[in-house]
Amino acid sequence: MAAAEDRGAVATYIPPLATIDPSRFGLCIVTADGAVHAAGDAEQAFSIQSVSKVFALTQALGKVGDTLWRRVGREPSGTPFNSIVQLEREQGIPRNPFINAGALVVADINLAGHEPRVAIGELLRFVRYLADDDAITIDEAVARAEQATGFRNVALANYMKAFGNIQHAPELTLGVYFHQCAIAMTCRQLAMAGRYLMHGGLYRPGGARVVSAQRARRINALMLTCGHYDASGDFAFRVGLPGKSGVGGGILAIAPGKASIAVWSPGLNANGNSKLGTLALERVAEATGWSVFSAA
Amino acid sequence: MAAAEDRGAVATYIPPLATIDPSRFGLCIVTADGAVHAAGDAEQAFSIQSVSKVFALTQALGKVGDTLWRRVGREPSGTPFNSIVQLEREQGIPRNPFINAGALVVADINLAGHEPRVAIGELLRFVRYLADDDAITIDEAVARAEQATGFRNVALANYMKAFGNIQHAPELTLGVYFHQCAIAMTCRQLAMAGRYLMHGGLYRPGGARVVSAQRARRINALMLTCGHYDASGDFAFRVGLPGKSGVGGGILAIAPGKASIAVWSPGLNANGNSKLGTLALERVAEATGWSVFSAA
Amino acid sequence: MAAAEDRGAVATYIPPLATIDPSRFGLCIVTADGAVHAAGDAEQAFSIQSVSKVFALTQALGKVGDTLWRRVGREPSGTPFNSIVQLEREQGIPRNPFINAGALVVADINLAGHEPRVAIGELLRFVRYLADDDAITIDEAVARAEQATGFRNVALANYMKAFGNIQHAPELTLGVYFHQCAIAMTCRQLAMAGRYLMHGGLYRPGGARVVSAQRARRINALMLTCGHYDASGDFAFRVGLPGKSGVGGGILAIAPGKASIAVWSPGLNANGNSKLGTLALERVAEATGWSVFSAA
Amino acid sequence: MAAAEDRGAVATYIPPLATIDPSRFGLCIVTADGAVHAAGDAEQAFSIQSVSKVFALTQALGKVGDTLWRRVGREPSGTPFNSIVQLEREQGIPRNPFINAGALVVADINLAGHEPRVAIGELLRFVRYLADDDAITIDEAVARAEQATGFRNVALANYMKAFGNIQHAPELTLGVYFHQCAIAMTCRQLAMAGRYLMHGGLYRPGGARVVSAQRARRINALMLTCGHYDASGDFAFRVGLPGKSGVGGGILAIAPGKASIAVWSPGLNANGNSKLGTLALERVAEATGWSVFSAA
């Protein structure tokens, strides 16, 4: 990848993320047959940040089913990840579950009247189960840093509370959200955790059902149309796979029926998505023909 | 389809479309092996309206290649098909080629310094070639009605002209646009014309190349993320196929490698897309497993 | 005022305000010669709410002078009092000091590194001095209710904090703001407190200088262009006096050189301004020729 | 005015205006007693551009009275003079008669079913009458240039036509509008024409009534809140007089009961208002105490 000199800039607004070496790069591909292909820093844990929104959405759909869509839309937002404008026009209903406002409503659903640590523990257990790896943890330093600097998220939660679309005290919902963003995973763990979206909702072929086939398709659809904020269209255009990015530099991409792919490189492009990670996925998709838009 | 009593309302702002019987329904599926499956009013011609944007975009990409993307974005708009707000914020660059503003820029590219009738003739010949049917025509009454009532489109073209993103006199570019919207096709013709998007850019398997495989994938990606205005996310969620709708009630949907599907029913839902047509495609996708998000 | 049957609806989002009898009406006019003309419920204390923004702005200008305008604009907003949209477009700089976001920045300036109760005490003393009445108090029940329900204001403060335009912890700044809104005054007290804006900045003719003549003119100008949220133009059109309204139903209006007028009636119109109060001021201005736009 | 070195940039989007010498400066003050005080280039004709909106509004109110306000608002816009965004949100109703969209509706009212040249002739006669000077003409070269380059105004007119708020063919309404902007006047003529707004609606003290006293006040109010686009608040803050600016560099300001003032200097500030003209008015208001917000 010699041509990709400019690796983009590391996210700096969350202090612990600002110190990550931008030259790190990891990739892990789990194919449908269960084979695991890892490269580079694939065993290095990083902060999954917004990639966690996929797992939190899956958890919330398990709790409340499609009634979730009364509180969150499923359209691309056309605005940056932390925009508050759309909420005013649409009366506190976030455009989709993958922008911050939508993820806050999802966190509010997952909180379900419990203590934040209960909801967070439940999500962590779910992710460990999906990845088949109990070593996955939450980075408390990152969670505290998010809490200390996340004024925009505090604004979003309180704003939706004013519209009645946050049911708990905003600080509790925010506690869940900040902790889910701070889950640390390696590329290998993340690619393993994404397998159910490759296998039509099954844990593995012939294995336990995590979600129905329809729900797996729908989560994939949301990842494709909304997974990269206001660069979702460009990611679909260039890569052609459902994917969800995080400002920690990680991306989870799914080739339905074929592969679950995790890539990590902390340098971000102007839209807040991993620059090398996106490029790597574009090349993987080109080389394998895994784009969902391919004739093959 | 007895449960689908409410067929939606016919578009009334273009007078000739307002008289169409809303109970009409046609469907045609051309599969990868070339078999044609037609049902209902599949041989009835209708105004393809915005479905023409797919063919016009293909034509314009053939003329100017990827330089087209300097003048048009490729992100979902998050706004209705004829919104002008986004243009002000983004300095006259439309969000994508499938909203009206973007299609006007595409028409401006296709005009290429010629008389409007030259550009229109060229597009009509291209569509006839794709559909392998020289009987396809432009409905002049519809074109005239669009011209007489299309004040919003006149506004959009002049607005982009003010930003320098329309190169011809706006009335000439509008002439091309209004005529391309007035192309009349049957479901059979439309499904035939969409084959190159199913076949990775080939006219037919082993046949002439219409566009490169990459370009076919990318047009499919744009149809999926942007093909249904501010209901694109919902269409991807429910149907899971690249598709482009028109206010005439037609939808072209592509299952890459598997099928080109045209459906027509003139009653529209609140977002301006065919109500029964969308439902029919949802059922076809469910029954066949053709969703691009399926594991199978 | 028999024709004004519909007195509007009392603000309900702050519970203690919801119980006020909407039929109350008070008016007090202090003329340049010091004469006090009171009518109706002019001695009944009410929650001055946003009228406090005038006194808080005066206080903040005294602290930091015209450097205040680096953090707050002075243009009408064209949006409702609690809109957050404009803040995103303009990078956390509120349009003017009389919308909630602007008043929060003013409160942040008045806080000046002290405990909230210090800043609040200082403002209360200033208002008592202006009104020459030490009986003015803060209604703690109202302050608590604002705090308990003011999620939108919490959102605004945190949102501006994210842009660096709130310097203290948002909850401290909000504490000042919620308490200043809860100041309770009678029409008589309010009209007395507004005298310095009638007298070109003097406490009384020949008395102490509260602000410079230029600053008094400028505060009057801001009240005229921005004092009634997105109905400021209409108030100027109908009444023609600088004025500032509050959702408690009070309005302070100034006829420069002629009168300071306070009116109170808790029923609000669609823009959140006192319905009868506005009508009363329109009639007073018509009868007296005090409009600043009059030739006389 | 030695300190005001930077005179701002001349408007360049209308070619004939781009060639004006930016060092020109004229001022004319007509006081209530009829005395005329002229300075600098006060006898030099310039393109009054948007200042014409005051006279066109007066004419339209004469035709349709307050029913005009069903088609145009009277609130400051919070957006630039040629913004189209607000129109979409508010369904084709312009915010006020002094932004371009509002002035187009006013022109549509003045057209009243006649040929554009009839409406233009009528407005020109009205302005000549107000200024008591038949030498006032329309600069046809400017009118043609506006027509050739005014794509944004074409967009605005067609956009409102789509909402039904333009009743004539847009090109006819635009013809009226482009010609009214091209009226050429000297500072002396403009100050004379503004006398009725100083004299409470009378042509001169004791003279014929042009408009009612209430209407004169209300036009003054609109000039103060909306006369300088998104710098109206700043103009009120600094100058404190009702005023209307044009991109030709002219400003008409009214001190009710005291003076009608015209100033001209073609260099514009960032908001499209005359830079030196605004500064001159600020100094005149300071020196004379004519601010409507003054106690004196």
Coordinates of N, CA and C in Angstrom, one line a residue, chain A residues 31-177:
Chain A
T31 N -13.9 -15.9 6.7 CA -14.7 -16.3 5.5 C -15.8 -17.2 6.0
A32 N -16.7 -17.5 5.0 CA -17.9 -18.2 5.4 C -17.6 -19.6 5.9
D33 N -16.5 -20.2 5.4 CA -16.1 -21.5 5.9 C -15.4 -21.5 7.3
G34 N -15.3 -20.3 7.9 CA -14.8 -20.2 9.2 C -13.3 -19.9 9.2
A35 N -12.6 -19.9 8.1 CA -11.2 -19.6 8.0 C -10.9 -18.1 8.4
V36 N -9.9 -17.9 9.2 CA -9.5 -16.6 9.7 C -8.2 -16.1 9.0
H37 N -8.2 -15.0 8.3 CA -7.1 -14.5 7.7 C -6.7 -13.2 8.3
A38 N -5.6 -13.1 9.0 CA -5.2 -11.9 9.8 C -3.9 -11.3 9.2
A39 N -3.8 -10.0 9.2 CA -2.6 -9.3 8.7 C -2.3 -8.1 9.5
G40 N -1.1 -7.7 9.6 CA -0.7 -6.5 10.3 C -1.0 -6.6 11.8
D41 N -1.5 -5.5 12.3 CA -1.8 -5.3 13.7 C -3.2 -5.9 14.1
A42 N -3.5 -7.1 13.5 CA -4.8 -7.6 13.7 C -5.1 -8.1 15.1
E43 N -4.0 -8.2 15.9 CA -4.2 -8.7 17.3 C -4.1 -7.5 18.3
Q44 N -4.0 -6.3 17.8 CA -3.9 -5.1 18.6 C -5.3 -4.6 18.9
A45 N -5.6 -4.4 20.2 CA -6.9 -3.9 20.6 C -7.0 -2.4 20.3
F46 N -8.1 -1.9 19.9 CA -8.4 -0.5 19.7 C -9.8 -0.2 20.1
S47 N -10.1 1.1 20.2 CA -11.4 1.5 20.7 C -12.4 1.5 19.6
I48 N -13.4 0.6 19.7 CA -14.3 0.4 18.5 C -15.2 1.6 18.3
Q49 N -15.4 2.4 19.3 CA -16.2 3.6 19.2 C -17.6 3.3 18.5
S50 N -17.9 3.9 17.3 CA -19.2 3.8 16.8 C -19.5 2.4 16.1
V51 N -18.5 1.6 15.9 CA -18.8 0.3 15.5 C -19.7 -0.5 16.5
S52 N -19.6 0.0 17.7 CA -20.4 -0.6 18.8 C -21.9 -0.4 18.5
K53 N -22.2 0.6 17.6 CA -23.6 0.9 17.4 C -24.3 -0.3 16.7
V54 N -23.6 -1.1 15.9 CA -24.2 -2.3 15.3 C -24.6 -3.3 16.3
F55 N -23.8 -3.6 17.3 CA -24.1 -4.5 18.3 C -25.2 -4.0 19.3
A56 N -25.1 -2.7 19.6 CA -26.1 -2.2 20.5 C -27.5 -2.2 19.8
L57 N -27.5 -1.9 18.5 CA -28.8 -1.9 17.7 C -29.3 -3.3 17.7
T58 N -28.5 -4.3 17.5 CA -28.9 -5.7 17.5 C -29.5 -6.1 18.8
Q59 N -28.9 -5.6 19.9 CA -29.4 -5.9 21.3 C -30.7 -5.2 21.5
A60 N -30.9 -4.0 21.1 CA -32.1 -3.2 21.3 C -33.3 -3.8 20.5
L61 N -33.0 -4.3 19.2 CA -34.0 -4.9 18.4 C -34.5 -6.2 19.1
G62 N -33.6 -6.9 19.8 CA -33.9 -8.1 20.5 C -34.9 -7.8 21.7
K63 N -34.7 -6.6 22.3 CA -35.5 -6.2 23.4 C -36.9 -5.7 23.0
V64 N -37.0 -4.8 22.0 CA -38.2 -4.2 21.7 C -38.7 -4.4 20.3
G65 N -38.0 -5.2 19.5 CA -38.4 -5.5 18.1 C -38.6 -4.3 17.3
D66 N -39.4 -4.4 16.3 CA -39.6 -3.3 15.3 C -40.3 -2.0 15.9
T67 N -40.7 -2.1 17.2 CA -41.3 -0.9 17.8 C -40.1 0.1 17.9
L68 N -38.9 -0.3 17.9 CA -37.7 0.6 17.9 C -37.9 1.7 16.8
W69 N -38.4 1.3 15.7 CA -38.5 2.3 14.6 C -39.5 3.4 14.8
R70 N -40.2 3.3 15.9 CA -41.1 4.5 16.2 C -40.2 5.6 16.8
R71 N -39.1 5.3 17.3 CA -38.2 6.3 18.0 C -37.0 6.7 17.2
V72 N -36.7 5.9 16.1 CA -35.5 6.1 15.3 C -35.9 5.9 13.8
G73 N -35.4 6.7 12.9 CA -35.7 6.5 11.5 C -34.7 5.5 10.9
R74 N -34.8 5.3 9.6 CA -33.8 4.5 9.0 C -33.4 5.0 7.6
E75 N -33.3 6.3 7.6 CA -32.8 7.0 6.4 C -31.4 7.6 6.6
P76 N -30.6 7.6 5.5 CA -29.3 8.4 5.6 C -29.6 9.8 6.1
S77 N -28.6 10.4 6.8 CA -28.9 11.7 7.4 C -28.5 12.8 6.5
G78 N -27.6 12.7 5.6 CA -27.1 13.8 4.8 C -26.4 14.8 5.6
T79 N -26.0 14.5 6.9 CA -25.4 15.5 7.8 C -24.3 14.8 8.6
P80 N -23.4 15.5 9.2 CA -22.3 14.9 9.9 C -22.8 14.1 11.1
F81 N -22.0 13.2 11.7 CA -22.4 12.2 12.7 C -23.0 12.9 13.9
N82 N -22.6 14.1 14.2 CA -23.0 14.7 15.5 C -23.9 15.9 15.3
S83 N -24.6 16.0 14.1 CA -25.4 17.2 13.8 C -26.7 17.1 14.7
I84 N -27.1 18.3 15.0 CA -28.3 18.5 15.9 C -29.4 19.1 15.1
V85 N -29.1 19.6 13.9 CA -30.1 20.3 13.1 C -31.3 19.4 12.7
Q86 N -30.9 18.2 12.2 CA -32.0 17.4 11.8 C -33.0 17.1 12.9
L87 N -32.5 17.0 14.1 CA -33.4 16.7 15.2 C -34.5 17.8 15.4
E88 N -34.1 19.0 15.2 CA -35.1 20.1 15.4 C -36.2 20.0 14.4
R89 N -35.7 19.8 13.1 CA -36.7 19.7 12.0 C -37.6 18.5 12.2
E90 N -37.1 17.4 12.7 CA -37.9 16.2 12.8 C -38.3 15.8 14.2
Q91 N -38.4 16.9 15.1 CA -39.0 16.7 16.4 C -38.4 15.6 17.2
G92 N -37.1 15.6 17.3 CA -36.5 14.7 18.2 C -36.3 13.3 17.8
I93 N -36.7 12.9 16.5 CA -36.6 11.6 16.0 C -35.3 11.5 15.2
P94 N -34.3 10.8 15.6 CA -33.0 10.8 14.8 C -33.3 10.0 13.5
R95 N -32.5 10.4 12.5 CA -32.6 9.9 11.2 C -32.4 8.4 11.1
N96 N -31.4 7.9 11.9 CA -31.0 6.5 11.8 C -30.3 6.1 13.1
P97 N -30.1 4.8 13.3 CA -29.5 4.4 14.6 C -28.0 4.5 14.6
F98 N -27.4 4.9 13.5 CA -25.9 4.9 13.4 C -25.3 6.3 13.5
I99 N -26.2 7.4 13.5 CA -25.7 8.7 13.9 C -25.7 8.8 15.4
N100 N -25.0 9.7 16.1 CA -24.9 9.7 17.5 C -26.3 9.8 18.2
A101 N -27.2 10.6 17.6 CA -28.5 10.8 18.3 C -29.2 9.5 18.3
G102 N -29.2 8.8 17.1 CA -29.9 7.5 17.0 C -29.3 6.5 18.0
A103 N -28.0 6.5 18.1 CA -27.4 5.5 19.0 C -27.7 5.9 20.5
L104 N -27.9 7.1 20.8 CA -28.3 7.5 22.1 C -29.7 6.9 22.4
V105 N -30.6 7.0 21.5 CA -32.0 6.4 21.7 C -31.8 4.9 21.9
V106 N -31.0 4.3 21.1 CA -30.7 2.8 21.2 C -30.2 2.5 22.6
A107 N -29.3 3.3 23.1 CA -28.7 3.1 24.4 C -29.8 3.3 25.5
D108 N -30.7 4.2 25.2 CA -31.8 4.5 26.2 C -32.7 3.2 26.2
I109 N -32.9 2.6 25.0 CA -33.7 1.4 25.0 C -33.0 0.3 25.7
N110 N -31.7 0.1 25.5 CA -31.0 -0.9 26.2 C -30.9 -0.7 27.7
L111 N -31.0 0.5 28.1 CA -30.9 0.8 29.6 C -32.1 0.2 30.3
A112 N -33.3 0.4 29.7 CA -34.5 -0.4 30.1 C -34.8 -0.3 31.6
G113 N -34.6 0.8 32.2 CA -34.9 1.0 33.6 C -33.9 0.4 34.6
H114 N -32.8 -0.1 34.1 CA -31.8 -0.6 35.0 C -30.7 0.4 35.3
E115 N -29.7 0.0 36.1 CA -28.5 0.8 36.3 C -27.7 0.7 35.0
P116 N -27.0 1.8 34.7 CA -26.2 1.8 33.5 C -25.2 0.6 33.5
R117 N -24.6 0.3 34.6 CA -23.6 -0.8 34.6 C -24.3 -2.2 34.2
V118 N -25.6 -2.3 34.5 CA -26.3 -3.5 34.1 C -26.4 -3.6 32.6
A119 N -26.8 -2.5 32.0 CA -27.0 -2.5 30.5 C -25.6 -2.6 29.8
I120 N -24.6 -2.0 30.4 CA -23.3 -2.1 29.8 C -22.7 -3.5 29.9
G121 N -23.0 -4.1 31.0 CA -22.5 -5.5 31.2 C -23.2 -6.4 30.3
E122 N -24.5 -6.2 30.0 CA -25.2 -7.1 29.1 C -24.7 -6.9 27.7
L123 N -24.4 -5.7 27.3 CA -23.8 -5.5 25.9 C -22.5 -6.1 25.8
L124 N -21.6 -6.0 26.8 CA -20.3 -6.6 26.8 C -20.4 -8.1 26.7
R125 N -21.3 -8.7 27.5 CA -21.4 -10.1 27.4 C -21.9 -10.6 26.0
F126 N -22.7 -9.8 25.4 CA -23.2 -10.1 24.0 C -22.1 -10.0 23.0
V127 N -21.3 -9.0 23.1 CA -20.2 -8.9 22.2 C -19.1 -10.0 22.4
R128 N -18.9 -10.3 23.7 CA -18.0 -11.5 23.9 C -18.5 -12.8 23.4
Y129 N -19.8 -13.0 23.5 CA -20.4 -14.2 22.9 C -20.3 -14.2 21.4
L130 N -20.6 -13.1 20.8 CA -20.5 -13.0 19.3 C -19.1 -13.3 18.8
A131 N -18.1 -12.7 19.5 CA -16.7 -12.9 19.1 C -16.1 -14.2 19.7
D132 N -16.8 -14.8 20.5 CA -16.3 -16.1 21.2 C -15.0 -15.8 21.9
D133 N -15.0 -14.7 22.7 CA -13.8 -14.3 23.3 C -14.1 -13.4 24.5
D134 N -13.8 -14.0 25.7 CA -14.2 -13.4 27.0 C -13.1 -12.3 27.4
A135 N -12.1 -12.2 26.6 CA -11.0 -11.2 26.9 C -11.4 -9.8 26.5
I136 N -12.5 -9.6 25.8 CA -12.9 -8.2 25.4 C -13.3 -7.4 26.6
T137 N -12.8 -6.2 26.7 CA -13.1 -5.3 27.9 C -13.5 -3.9 27.4
I138 N -13.9 -3.1 28.4 CA -14.1 -1.7 28.2 C -13.0 -0.9 28.7
D139 N -12.5 0.0 27.9 CA -11.3 0.8 28.3 C -11.9 2.0 29.2
E140 N -11.7 1.9 30.5 CA -12.4 2.9 31.4 C -11.8 4.3 31.2
A141 N -10.5 4.4 30.8 CA -9.9 5.7 30.6 C -10.6 6.4 29.4
V142 N -10.9 5.6 28.4 CA -11.6 6.1 27.2 C -13.0 6.6 27.6
A143 N -13.7 5.7 28.3 CA -15.0 6.0 28.8 C -15.1 7.3 29.6
R144 N -14.1 7.5 30.5 CA -14.0 8.7 31.3 C -13.7 9.9 30.4
A145 N -12.9 9.7 29.4 CA -12.5 10.9 28.6 C -13.7 11.3 27.7
E146 N -14.5 10.3 27.3 CA -15.7 10.6 26.5 C -16.7 11.4 27.4
Q147 N -16.8 11.0 28.6 CA -17.7 11.6 29.5 C -17.3 13.1 29.8
A148 N -16.0 13.3 29.9 CA -15.4 14.6 30.2 C -15.5 15.6 29.1
T149 N -15.5 15.1 27.9 CA -15.4 16.0 26.7 C -16.6 15.9 25.8
G150 N -17.6 15.0 26.1 CA -18.7 14.8 25.2 C -19.9 15.7 25.3
F151 N -19.6 17.0 25.3 CA -20.6 18.0 25.4 C -21.7 18.0 24.3
R152 N -21.2 17.7 23.1 CA -22.2 17.6 22.0 C -23.2 16.4 22.2
N153 N -22.6 15.3 22.7 CA -23.5 14.2 23.0 C -24.5 14.5 24.2
V154 N -24.0 15.2 25.2 CA -24.8 15.6 26.3 C -25.9 16.5 25.7
A155 N -25.6 17.4 24.8 CA -26.6 18.3 24.1 C -27.6 17.4 23.4
L156 N -27.1 16.5 22.6 CA -28.1 15.6 21.8 C -29.1 14.9 22.7
A157 N -28.5 14.3 23.8 CA -29.4 13.6 24.7 C -30.4 14.5 25.4
N158 N -30.0 15.6 25.9 CA -30.9 16.5 26.5 C -31.9 17.1 25.5
Y159 N -31.5 17.3 24.3 CA -32.4 17.8 23.3 C -33.5 16.8 23.0
M160 N -33.1 15.6 22.8 CA -34.2 14.5 22.6 C -35.0 14.3 23.8
K161 N -34.4 14.5 25.0 CA -35.2 14.4 26.2 C -36.3 15.5 26.2
A162 N -36.0 16.6 25.7 CA -37.0 17.7 25.6 C -38.1 17.3 24.7
F163 N -37.9 16.5 23.7 CA -38.9 16.0 22.8 C -39.6 14.7 23.3
G164 N -39.1 14.3 24.5 CA -39.7 13.0 25.0 C -39.1 11.8 24.4
N165 N -38.0 11.8 23.6 CA -37.5 10.6 23.0 C -36.3 10.0 23.7
I166 N -36.0 10.5 24.9 CA -35.1 9.8 25.8 C -35.9 9.6 27.1
Q167 N -36.0 8.3 27.6 CA -36.9 8.0 28.7 C -36.2 8.1 30.0
H168 N -34.9 7.9 30.1 CA -34.2 7.9 31.4 C -33.6 9.3 31.6
A169 N -33.1 9.5 32.8 CA -32.3 10.7 33.0 C -31.2 10.7 32.0
P170 N -31.0 11.9 31.2 CA -30.0 11.9 30.2 C -28.6 11.4 30.6
E171 N -28.2 11.7 31.9 CA -26.9 11.3 32.3 C -26.7 9.8 32.4
L172 N -27.8 9.1 32.7 CA -27.8 7.6 32.7 C -27.6 7.1 31.3
T173 N -28.5 7.6 30.4 CA -28.4 7.1 29.0 C -27.0 7.4 28.5
L174 N -26.5 8.6 28.8 CA -25.2 8.9 28.3 C -24.1 8.0 28.9
G175 N -24.3 7.6 30.1 CA -23.3 6.7 30.7 C -23.2 5.4 29.9
V176 N -24.4 4.8 29.5 CA -24.4 3.6 28.7 C -23.6 3.9 27.4
Y177 N -24.0 5.0 26.8 CA -23.4 5.3 25.5 C -21.9 5.5 25.5

